[in-house]
Coordinates of C-alpha atoms in Angstrom, one line a residue:
M1 CA 2.2 -6.7 10.1
R2 CA 2.0 -8.7 13.2
K3 CA 3.7 -10.4 16.0
A4 CA 2.5 -12.6 18.8
S5 CA 5.1 -10.5 21.1
P6 CA 5.9 -7.2 19.9
G7 CA 7.1 -5.5 22.6
I8 CA 10.5 -8.3 24.1
N9 CA 13.9 -7.4 22.6
L10 CA 14.6 -10.7 22.2
S11 CA 18.4 -11.6 22.1
I12 CA 20.1 -13.6 18.7
S13 CA 23.5 -14.3 19.1
G14 CA 25.9 -11.4 18.3
I15 CA 23.8 -8.5 18.6
Q16 CA 22.5 -8.5 22.5
N17 CA 24.8 -5.6 22.4
L18 CA 23.1 -3.7 20.1
T19 CA 19.6 -1.8 22.3
M20 CA 16.4 -0.8 20.2
N21 CA 17.4 3.0 21.7
R22 CA 20.2 2.4 19.2
L23 CA 19.2 1.4 16.3
Q24 CA 17.2 4.2 16.6
K25 CA 19.2 6.6 17.2
L26 CA 20.6 5.0 14.2
F27 CA 17.5 5.4 12.1
I28 CA 17.1 9.1 13.5
A29 CA 20.8 9.9 11.9
F30 CA 20.6 8.2 9.0
I31 CA 17.2 9.9 7.7
A32 CA 18.0 13.1 9.5
A33 CA 21.5 12.8 7.7
G34 CA 19.3 12.2 3.8
F35 CA 17.3 15.1 4.1
A36 CA 20.0 17.4 5.9
A37 CA 22.0 17.1 3.1
L38 CA 18.6 17.6 0.5
S39 CA 17.6 21.0 2.2
A40 CA 21.0 21.7 2.3
Q41 CA 19.9 21.8 -2.0
T42 CA 17.2 23.7 -1.9
P43 CA 17.2 26.1 0.1
L44 CA 13.8 27.5 1.4
S45 CA 12.4 30.5 -0.6
N46 CA 9.2 32.6 0.3
A47 CA 7.1 31.4 -2.9
P48 CA 6.4 27.9 -4.0
D49 CA 9.3 27.4 -6.7
P50 CA 8.7 24.1 -9.2
A51 CA 12.3 24.5 -10.7
A52 CA 13.3 23.7 -6.4
T53 CA 10.2 21.4 -6.4
I54 CA 12.2 18.9 -9.0
N55 CA 15.3 18.9 -8.2
Y56 CA 14.8 18.3 -4.6
I57 CA 12.9 15.2 -6.6
H58 CA 16.1 13.9 -8.5
A59 CA 18.2 14.8 -5.6
S60 CA 16.1 12.9 -3.4
W61 CA 15.8 9.1 -5.2
D62 CA 18.9 8.5 -3.4
S63 CA 18.2 9.5 -0.5
L64 CA 15.0 7.3 -0.4
T65 CA 16.6 4.4 -1.7
R66 CA 18.4 0.4 0.2
S67 CA 20.0 -2.4 -1.1
V68 CA 20.6 -5.9 0.3
N69 CA 24.4 -3.9 1.6
D70 CA 22.9 -0.5 3.4
C71 CA 22.6 -0.9 7.7
G72 CA 20.3 1.5 6.8
A73 CA 17.4 -0.6 5.4
F74 CA 17.4 -2.7 8.8
A75 CA 16.5 -0.6 11.0
D76 CA 12.2 -0.5 11.5
P77 CA 11.7 1.9 14.3
K78 CA 8.2 0.8 14.0
V79 CA 8.7 -2.0 16.2
L80 CA 10.8 -2.6 19.1
G81 CA 13.7 -5.9 18.6
T82 CA 16.6 -6.9 17.5
P83 CA 17.5 -5.9 13.8
V84 CA 17.7 -8.9 11.7
M85 CA 18.0 -10.0 8.2
Y86 CA 15.7 -13.2 7.0
L87 CA 16.4 -15.1 4.2
P88 CA 14.0 -17.5 2.1
A89 CA 14.4 -21.4 4.3
E90 CA 15.8 -22.3 -0.1
V91 CA 17.9 -19.2 -0.7
P92 CA 21.8 -19.9 0.7
I93 CA 23.6 -16.7 2.8
P94 CA 26.1 -15.3 0.4
A95 CA 28.9 -14.8 2.1
A96 CA 29.0 -10.8 1.3
V97 CA 25.0 -11.0 3.6
K98 CA 26.7 -13.5 6.2
A99 CA 29.2 -9.8 6.7
L100 CA 26.5 -8.1 8.0
E101 CA 26.4 -9.5 11.0
E102 CA 29.6 -7.6 11.2
K103 CA 29.0 -4.4 9.6
C104 CA 25.4 -3.5 10.3
H105 CA 25.5 -5.3 14.3
A106 CA 22.4 -7.5 13.0
G107 CA 22.0 -11.2 12.8
V108 CA 20.9 -12.4 9.7
M109 CA 19.8 -16.1 9.1
N110 CA 17.6 -18.1 7.0
L111 CA 13.0 -18.3 7.3
P112 CA 12.7 -21.4 9.2
R113 CA 10.8 -23.6 6.0
R114 CA 9.8 -22.9 2.3
I115 CA 7.6 -20.8 1.9
E116 CA 4.1 -20.7 -0.4
K117 CA 1.8 -18.8 0.1
L118 CA 0.9 -15.7 1.7
G119 CA 0.5 -17.0 5.5
D120 CA 2.4 -20.3 5.4
L121 CA 4.8 -19.1 7.9
M122 CA 3.0 -16.8 10.7
P123 CA 4.9 -13.5 12.5
Q124 CA 4.7 -15.2 15.8
E125 CA 6.2 -17.8 14.5
L126 CA 9.9 -16.8 15.0
A127 CA 12.4 -15.8 17.4
T128 CA 11.8 -11.7 16.5
E129 CA 11.0 -9.6 14.0
G130 CA 13.0 -8.8 11.0
L131 CA 14.1 -7.4 7.2
L132 CA 13.0 -10.1 4.2
Y133 CA 15.6 -10.0 1.8
L134 CA 15.3 -8.8 -1.3
P135 CA 18.5 -9.4 -4.2
N136 CA 18.2 -6.2 -5.4
P137 CA 18.0 -1.9 -4.4
Y138 CA 15.0 -0.5 -3.7
V139 CA 13.3 2.5 -2.7
V140 CA 11.2 2.7 0.2
P141 CA 8.8 5.7 0.6
G142 CA 10.1 7.7 3.7
G143 CA 10.5 8.3 7.3
R144 CA 8.9 5.2 9.6
F145 CA 8.0 3.8 5.8
N146 CA 11.8 2.0 5.0
E147 CA 11.1 -0.7 3.4
M148 CA 9.7 -1.9 -0.1
Y149 CA 6.0 -1.7 -0.7
G150 CA 3.7 -3.0 -2.4
W151 CA 1.3 -0.6 -4.1
D152 CA 3.9 2.2 -3.6
S153 CA 6.7 0.7 -5.8
F154 CA 4.0 1.3 -8.8
F155 CA 4.2 4.7 -8.3
I156 CA 7.6 5.1 -7.5
L157 CA 7.7 2.5 -10.9
L158 CA 6.1 5.5 -12.8
G159 CA 8.5 8.3 -11.6
L160 CA 11.5 6.2 -10.9
E161 CA 11.4 6.1 -15.5
A162 CA 10.4 9.9 -15.8
D163 CA 14.0 10.7 -14.2
H164 CA 15.6 7.4 -16.5
H165 CA 16.0 5.6 -13.7
E166 CA 15.4 2.4 -15.5
A167 CA 17.8 0.4 -14.2
L168 CA 16.6 1.1 -10.4
A169 CA 12.8 0.8 -11.5
K170 CA 13.3 -2.8 -12.8
G171 CA 15.3 -4.0 -9.8
I172 CA 12.3 -3.4 -8.0
V173 CA 10.2 -5.4 -10.2
D174 CA 12.2 -8.3 -9.9
N175 CA 12.4 -7.6 -6.4
F176 CA 8.9 -7.9 -6.7
L177 CA 8.7 -11.7 -9.0
F178 CA 11.7 -12.6 -5.9
E179 CA 8.7 -12.1 -3.2
V180 CA 6.1 -14.3 -4.6
E181 CA 8.4 -16.9 -5.2
H182 CA 10.1 -17.4 -2.2
Y183 CA 7.4 -15.3 0.9
G184 CA 4.5 -16.6 -1.5
G185 CA 3.0 -12.9 -3.2
V186 CA 3.6 -9.6 -3.4
L187 CA 4.1 -8.5 0.1
N188 CA 2.8 -5.5 1.9
A189 CA 6.4 -4.3 2.8
N190 CA 9.1 -6.7 2.5
R191 CA 9.2 -7.2 7.2
T192 CA 8.4 -10.5 8.5
Y193 CA 5.0 -8.5 10.1
Y194 CA 3.5 -8.3 6.3
L195 CA 4.3 -12.2 5.7
T196 CA 0.1 -12.5 5.8
R197 CA -0.6 -10.2 3.7
S198 CA -0.7 -8.3 0.1
Q199 CA -1.1 -4.7 -0.7
P200 CA -3.3 -3.4 -3.8
P201 CA -2.9 -5.2 -6.9
F202 CA 0.1 -3.7 -9.4
L203 CA 2.7 -6.6 -10.3
T204 CA 0.9 -6.3 -13.7
S205 CA 1.2 -2.4 -14.4
M206 CA 4.5 -2.6 -13.0
I207 CA 5.7 -5.3 -15.7
R208 CA 4.5 -3.7 -18.2
A209 CA 5.6 -0.8 -17.3
V210 CA 9.9 -2.2 -17.0
Y211 CA 8.4 -3.7 -20.5
E212 CA 7.4 -1.0 -22.0
D213 CA 9.9 1.6 -21.3
K214 CA 12.9 1.2 -24.5
E215 CA 15.3 1.9 -22.4
S216 CA 14.7 -1.5 -20.2
F217 CA 16.7 -3.7 -22.3
A218 CA 19.8 -2.7 -24.4
L219 CA 18.3 -2.0 -28.1
T220 CA 19.6 -5.2 -29.8
P221 CA 18.2 -8.5 -31.3
Q222 CA 21.0 -9.5 -28.3
G223 CA 18.6 -7.1 -25.9
R224 CA 15.1 -8.1 -27.0
I225 CA 15.7 -11.8 -26.4
E226 CA 16.4 -10.8 -23.0
A227 CA 13.2 -8.6 -23.1
N228 CA 11.4 -11.2 -24.2
E229 CA 12.8 -14.1 -21.3
W230 CA 12.4 -11.4 -18.9
L231 CA 9.1 -10.9 -19.9
A232 CA 7.8 -14.6 -20.0
H233 CA 9.1 -15.5 -16.6
A234 CA 7.4 -12.4 -15.0
Y235 CA 4.3 -13.6 -16.9
E236 CA 4.0 -17.2 -14.8
V237 CA 5.3 -15.9 -11.7
A238 CA 2.8 -12.9 -12.3
K239 CA 0.4 -15.9 -12.4
K240 CA 1.0 -17.2 -8.8
D241 CA 0.7 -13.4 -7.3
Y242 CA -2.5 -13.1 -9.4
S243 CA -4.0 -16.8 -8.1
T244 CA -3.5 -14.7 -3.8
W245 CA -6.4 -13.3 -4.8
T246 CA -8.7 -15.6 -5.7
R247 CA -8.4 -18.0 -2.5
P248 CA -11.3 -18.6 -0.4
E249 CA -10.2 -16.2 2.2
H250 CA -10.3 -13.6 -0.6
K251 CA -13.8 -13.9 -2.3
A252 CA -16.5 -11.6 -1.6
G253 CA -19.1 -13.8 -0.5
G254 CA -20.6 -15.2 -3.8
T255 CA -20.5 -12.0 -6.2
G256 CA -18.2 -13.4 -8.1
L257 CA -15.3 -9.9 -6.6
A258 CA -12.4 -10.2 -5.0
R259 CA -12.5 -8.6 -0.9
Y260 CA -9.2 -7.4 1.2
Y261 CA -8.1 -9.8 3.6
D262 CA -5.2 -10.5 5.9
Y263 CA -4.0 -13.7 7.1
G264 CA -2.6 -13.0 10.6
S265 CA -5.1 -11.9 13.6
G266 CA -5.0 -9.5 16.2
P267 CA -4.0 -6.2 16.5
V268 CA -1.0 -5.2 14.0
P269 CA 2.5 -5.1 15.6
E270 CA 3.3 -2.0 13.9
M271 CA 1.5 -0.1 15.8
A272 CA 3.5 -0.6 18.4
D273 CA 5.3 2.5 17.5
A274 CA 1.7 4.6 17.5
N275 CA 1.0 2.8 20.9
T276 CA -2.5 4.4 21.7
Y277 CA -4.3 3.7 18.1
Y278 CA -6.3 1.1 19.2
Q279 CA -7.1 2.9 23.0
D280 CA -7.7 5.9 20.8
V281 CA -10.4 4.2 18.2
I282 CA -12.0 2.5 21.2
K283 CA -12.2 5.9 23.2
A284 CA -13.7 7.0 20.0
L285 CA -16.6 4.4 19.5
V286 CA -17.3 5.0 23.3
E287 CA -18.0 8.4 23.4
H288 CA -19.5 9.4 20.0
S289 CA -22.0 5.2 19.9
T290 CA -22.9 4.1 17.2
P291 CA -25.2 1.0 16.7
P292 CA -22.7 0.0 14.0
G293 CA -19.3 1.5 15.7
N294 CA -21.3 -0.4 19.4
A295 CA -21.0 -3.8 17.4
F296 CA -16.8 -3.3 17.4
L297 CA -16.7 -3.2 21.3
V298 CA -16.3 -6.4 23.9
K299 CA -17.1 -6.0 27.6
G300 CA -13.2 -6.1 29.3
S301 CA -10.4 -5.6 32.0
E302 CA -7.8 -3.4 31.6
H303 CA -5.4 -6.6 33.6
P304 CA -7.5 -9.3 32.6
D305 CA -7.1 -12.5 34.9
A306 CA -6.4 -15.9 33.3
A307 CA -9.8 -16.6 33.0
E308 CA -10.9 -13.7 31.2
A309 CA -8.0 -13.3 29.2
A310 CA -9.2 -17.1 27.6
R311 CA -12.3 -15.2 26.8
L312 CA -11.0 -12.5 25.2
K313 CA -8.6 -15.0 23.0
L314 CA -12.0 -16.0 21.6
T315 CA -13.9 -12.3 21.1
S316 CA -10.9 -10.1 20.8
C317 CA -6.9 -11.5 20.9
D318 CA -4.9 -12.7 22.9
V319 CA -3.4 -10.5 25.8
K320 CA -0.5 -13.0 26.8
A321 CA 0.8 -13.2 22.8
S322 CA 0.9 -9.5 21.9
V323 CA 1.8 -5.9 24.2
V324 CA -0.6 -4.3 21.4
C325 CA -3.6 -6.9 22.7
M326 CA -3.0 -6.0 25.8
R327 CA -2.8 -2.1 26.4
A328 CA -5.7 -1.7 23.4
W329 CA -8.7 -1.3 26.3
F330 CA -10.3 2.0 27.4
G331 CA -12.9 2.4 29.9
G332 CA -14.3 -1.5 30.5
Y333 CA -14.4 -2.1 26.3
R334 CA -12.3 -4.2 23.9
L335 CA -11.9 -4.3 20.4
T336 CA -14.0 -7.3 19.0
K337 CA -12.3 -9.9 17.2
D338 CA -14.2 -9.3 13.6
F339 CA -13.4 -5.5 13.9
Y340 CA -9.2 -6.4 14.4
E341 CA -9.5 -8.9 11.3
G342 CA -11.4 -5.8 9.2
D343 CA -8.5 -3.7 10.7
R344 CA -6.2 -6.2 9.1
A345 CA -8.3 -6.2 5.7
M346 CA -8.5 -2.4 5.6
R347 CA -4.0 -2.3 6.1
E348 CA -4.0 -4.3 3.2
S349 CA -6.0 -2.1 1.0
G350 CA -3.1 0.6 2.0
F351 CA -6.1 2.8 2.7
D352 CA -5.4 3.2 6.6
T353 CA -7.3 4.4 8.0
S354 CA -10.9 6.7 7.0
D355 CA -14.8 5.8 7.7
R356 CA -15.5 4.1 4.6
F357 CA -15.9 0.4 5.2
G358 CA -17.9 1.8 8.8
P359 CA -16.1 3.3 12.2
F360 CA -11.6 3.5 11.4
S361 CA -13.1 0.9 8.5
G362 CA -13.4 -1.9 10.7
A363 CA -15.9 -4.1 8.5
T364 CA -13.2 -4.5 5.5
H365 CA -14.0 -7.7 5.1
H366 CA -17.3 -6.6 4.6
Y367 CA -17.7 -5.4 0.9
A368 CA -16.7 -6.3 -2.6
P369 CA -14.6 -3.1 -3.1
V370 CA -14.6 -1.0 -6.2
C371 CA -10.7 -0.1 -6.1
L372 CA -9.5 -4.1 -5.7
N373 CA -11.7 -5.3 -8.1
S374 CA -11.5 -2.4 -11.0
L375 CA -7.3 -3.2 -10.4
L376 CA -8.2 -7.2 -10.7
Y377 CA -9.9 -6.2 -14.3
R378 CA -6.7 -4.5 -14.8
Y379 CA -4.3 -7.5 -13.3
E380 CA -6.7 -9.5 -16.1
R381 CA -6.6 -7.4 -18.7
D382 CA -2.9 -7.4 -18.6
M383 CA -2.2 -11.0 -18.8
A384 CA -3.9 -11.4 -21.6
H385 CA -2.1 -8.8 -23.2
I386 CA 1.4 -10.5 -22.4
A387 CA 0.2 -13.9 -23.2
H388 CA -0.3 -11.9 -26.5
L389 CA 2.7 -11.1 -26.9
L390 CA 4.4 -14.5 -25.8
G391 CA 2.2 -15.8 -28.5
N392 CA 0.1 -17.7 -26.4
A393 CA -3.5 -17.2 -27.7
R394 CA -4.8 -20.9 -25.5
E395 CA -4.4 -18.4 -22.5
A396 CA -4.6 -15.1 -23.7
A397 CA -8.4 -16.1 -24.2
H398 CA -8.7 -18.1 -20.1
W399 CA -7.9 -14.2 -18.9
D400 CA -10.2 -12.8 -21.2
L401 CA -12.8 -15.0 -20.1
L402 CA -12.5 -13.8 -16.1
A403 CA -11.5 -10.3 -16.9
N404 CA -14.9 -11.0 -19.1
R405 CA -16.5 -12.0 -15.8
R406 CA -15.4 -9.7 -13.8
Y407 CA -17.0 -6.8 -15.8
A408 CA -19.8 -8.0 -14.9
A409 CA -19.6 -8.6 -11.4
I410 CA -18.6 -4.9 -11.7
Q411 CA -21.2 -4.2 -13.7
R412 CA -23.8 -5.6 -11.2
Y413 CA -22.8 -5.3 -8.1
L414 CA -20.7 -2.1 -7.8
W415 CA -22.5 -0.1 -10.3
R416 CA -25.4 2.3 -9.1
P417 CA -26.8 3.9 -12.0
K418 CA -29.7 6.0 -10.3
E419 CA -26.8 7.9 -8.7
G420 CA -24.8 7.5 -11.4
V421 CA -21.4 5.9 -9.2
F422 CA -19.4 3.0 -8.9
A423 CA -19.9 2.2 -5.2
D424 CA -18.2 -0.9 -2.8
Y425 CA -20.9 -3.7 -1.6
D426 CA -21.7 -4.7 1.0
F427 CA -22.1 -8.6 0.1
V428 CA -23.0 -9.5 4.0
R429 CA -25.9 -7.2 3.9
A430 CA -26.2 -7.1 0.5
R431 CA -26.5 -3.4 -0.3
A432 CA -24.3 -0.8 -1.9
S433 CA -23.2 1.7 0.3
D434 CA -23.0 5.5 0.4
Y435 CA -20.3 6.3 1.5
A436 CA -18.9 8.7 -1.3
Y437 CA -14.9 7.5 -2.3
I438 CA -12.7 8.2 -4.5
S439 CA -11.5 4.5 -5.6
S440 CA -15.1 5.0 -7.4
L441 CA -12.9 6.9 -10.3
Y442 CA -10.3 3.4 -9.7
P443 CA -12.7 1.2 -13.2
L444 CA -12.3 5.0 -15.7
W445 CA -8.4 4.2 -14.8
A446 CA -8.6 0.6 -15.0
G447 CA -11.1 0.5 -18.5
A448 CA -13.9 -1.4 -16.9
A449 CA -16.5 1.6 -17.5
T450 CA -18.5 2.5 -20.1
R451 CA -18.0 5.4 -21.8
E452 CA -21.6 7.2 -20.4
E453 CA -20.9 5.1 -16.8
A454 CA -17.0 7.7 -17.3
N455 CA -19.8 10.4 -18.3
Q456 CA -21.7 10.6 -15.9
M457 CA -18.5 10.2 -12.5
E458 CA -16.8 13.1 -14.6
A459 CA -20.1 14.5 -13.8
R460 CA -19.9 14.4 -10.5
L461 CA -16.0 15.3 -10.1
S462 CA -16.8 18.2 -7.7
V463 CA -18.1 15.8 -5.1
F464 CA -14.1 14.6 -4.6
E465 CA -12.4 17.9 -6.7
R466 CA -11.0 20.8 -3.7
P467 CA -8.7 24.0 -4.4
G468 CA -6.2 22.0 -4.5
G469 CA -6.6 18.7 -5.4
L470 CA -8.5 15.7 -5.2
S471 CA -9.8 14.9 -1.2
M472 CA -10.1 11.1 -0.7
S473 CA -14.2 11.9 0.1
N474 CA -16.7 14.3 1.0
T475 CA -16.9 13.2 4.9
D476 CA -14.3 15.6 7.5
T477 CA -13.7 12.6 9.8
G478 CA -10.2 13.5 11.2
L479 CA -8.7 10.3 9.5
Q480 CA -5.4 10.4 7.2
W481 CA -7.6 8.8 4.3
D482 CA -10.3 11.0 4.5
E483 CA -11.5 14.4 4.1
P484 CA -9.4 17.1 3.7
F485 CA -6.8 14.6 2.4
G486 CA -5.5 14.1 -1.0
W487 CA -3.1 11.7 -1.2
A488 CA -0.5 11.3 -4.6
P489 CA -2.0 7.6 -6.1
T490 CA -5.3 8.3 -5.8
N491 CA -4.7 11.4 -7.7
W492 CA -3.1 10.1 -10.4
L493 CA -5.0 6.9 -11.3
A494 CA -8.6 9.9 -11.2
V495 CA -6.3 11.6 -13.4
A496 CA -5.1 9.4 -15.4
G497 CA -8.6 7.6 -16.0
L498 CA -9.6 10.9 -16.1
E499 CA -7.0 11.3 -19.7
A500 CA -7.9 7.7 -21.1
F501 CA -11.4 8.7 -21.9
G502 CA -10.4 12.0 -23.0
F503 CA -10.7 14.7 -20.5
R504 CA -8.0 16.3 -20.9
A505 CA -9.3 19.8 -19.1
D506 CA -9.9 18.2 -15.4
A507 CA -6.9 15.9 -16.1
A508 CA -4.3 19.1 -16.1
R509 CA -6.8 21.1 -14.4
I510 CA -6.7 18.4 -11.4
A511 CA -2.9 17.6 -12.2
K512 CA -1.7 21.6 -12.1
H513 CA -4.2 22.5 -8.6
F514 CA -2.0 19.3 -6.5
D515 CA 1.4 20.1 -7.9
E516 CA 1.2 24.1 -6.7
T517 CA 0.0 22.4 -3.5
V518 CA 2.8 20.0 -3.2
D519 CA 5.0 23.4 -4.6
A520 CA 2.9 25.7 -1.3
G521 CA 4.7 22.9 0.6
F522 CA 7.9 22.8 -0.3
A523 CA 8.1 26.2 -0.5
A524 CA 7.3 26.4 3.4
D525 CA 9.5 23.8 4.6
G526 CA 11.7 22.6 2.2
T527 CA 10.7 18.9 2.4
I528 CA 8.1 16.8 0.6
R529 CA 4.9 15.4 2.0
E530 CA 3.1 11.8 1.7
K531 CA -0.4 13.6 1.8
Y532 CA -1.8 17.7 1.7
N533 CA -4.5 19.2 2.8
V534 CA -6.0 19.5 -0.1
V535 CA -8.7 22.3 1.5
A536 CA -6.2 24.7 2.4
G537 CA -3.8 23.4 -0.5
N538 CA -0.8 22.8 2.0
A539 CA 0.9 20.6 3.8
Q540 CA -0.7 21.4 7.6
V541 CA -2.1 18.7 8.1
K542 CA -3.5 17.5 11.9
V543 CA -4.9 13.3 12.1
N544 CA -7.1 12.9 14.8
A545 CA -6.1 9.0 15.6
G546 CA -4.3 6.6 12.9
Y547 CA -1.0 7.6 11.7
T548 CA -0.8 11.3 13.0
Q549 CA 2.1 12.1 11.3
N550 CA 2.8 13.6 8.0
V551 CA 5.6 11.8 6.8
I552 CA 8.8 13.5 4.7
G553 CA 10.3 12.2 2.3
F554 CA 7.9 11.3 0.2
G555 CA 8.4 8.1 -2.1
W556 CA 5.2 7.8 -4.3
T557 CA 4.2 11.9 -4.0
N558 CA 8.0 12.1 -5.7
A559 CA 6.5 10.4 -8.8
V560 CA 3.7 11.7 -9.0
Y561 CA 4.3 15.6 -9.0
L562 CA 6.7 14.1 -11.9
K563 CA 4.1 12.7 -14.1
F564 CA 1.4 15.6 -13.3
N565 CA 4.0 18.0 -14.7
E566 CA 3.9 16.4 -17.5
I567 CA 0.5 16.2 -18.3
A568 CA 0.2 19.8 -16.7
A569 CA 2.8 21.0 -19.8
E570 CA 0.5 18.6 -22.6
P571 CA -1.8 21.3 -24.9
V572 CA -4.9 21.6 -24.4
A573 CA -7.3 21.2 -27.2
T574 CA -10.2 23.6 -27.3
N575 CA -13.4 23.8 -29.0

């Protein structure tokens, strides 16, 4: 998420007459109309009604679906700028896509050069930020998140398949393959300011979900041929995506593990619509001084002269190139360059924000996290499995070797036998984190835990379990990825991991309680949200800094609700 001058409205031929104010109004009207229609179909009730929640979900996929022919896909309330769609440099612009200039009052153009890997093209090289072309329809999370996201889409995919939208699910995976081939990797999302980072790696899980769903391809001999050809192509593309995580910048020192990393620099431009975020961070660090927080502060004036601006470019960020950077000031302080590096890495993690990796997770890039390395272990195992399906035993053995190496590193650096917990590892200071976080359950889902480790993790469920589901942590920081908030994706991975190790009663109980929380929220306001207060068991969320809204939609909550509905309905064996 980045750009040199996020607040500047640059003109492009044919769209000068479309102001940002008009674009925002169009977007708001577009979203409001869709969810007004849903609310009309599902009137509010005084008591939670699962049937009403499910009806809303069934109807919401259409409201959340975008395509290349959809003018609503251009709208981006996160940043200021003219609406533009970029196609890869090597992809000719089809006539139907070129026609969108007039239809959508937007610009359509090619990127200036071919992209092989993330960071090859820096967003600030472009005249304005814009939407990145994808060939197939896709489902967006909702609200301000009006594009196809990397890890959201895995959970959305599960919901689409549960709701029998297999063609849409396959098209989304094909879009990710397109991203890897033409934009350098699976992107955080398909906007130009995401060209420097990815998101938690779920590509192989999505490939397998589509391939293993018997409805994805015709149940004929020709359909099986097409399925195997598709799998072979997806496997080759997934190799390239995997290489993102083995680049030097993504290595967690000499641990053999990976870290989150963004190839951009400075503050992220998508905070232009929430332009007090970095000021709020500085204010909190100044007013609640701690040694870790102090390390993220550097002296600086609100309106630096040329000499100071040159210094800040080296120690903080470029105030001349970024409006967001210029605004990032409070009480005589600015944020350090290292904080911005960690802030960007945090956003690749998807957990933006918590205090998991220091204040506001500003030290994310200093850690080998349990979540990322569990996902990569699962990725490597998936690749071995796919290679076997394709009859390539030699490559399957290679992926098994990589997975075994990562497993050994996970056991060495991330498992804490005395405490009986998986924990993130600070490879800069060579010490394990003591911050309790729900990602400690990821190894169960990924298959990276032993039976005894799974038993010990199950015994610690009370650290996270609340009346309305699983909380992100046991630390109330006022940030959205901490206590008392619960999110669909992390609840799903924890529940799926518990199920995988046979803890059916735990899985069914948590699934039931989370779905009841969603039902309660829906009964109160007729919507489904991105996050919930699992302590109170409702959608009443108050966040102190960062993304303070509780966005309506919401793709992954819809999906996980459906999957949890299945789990909660399954019989649980009793002794």
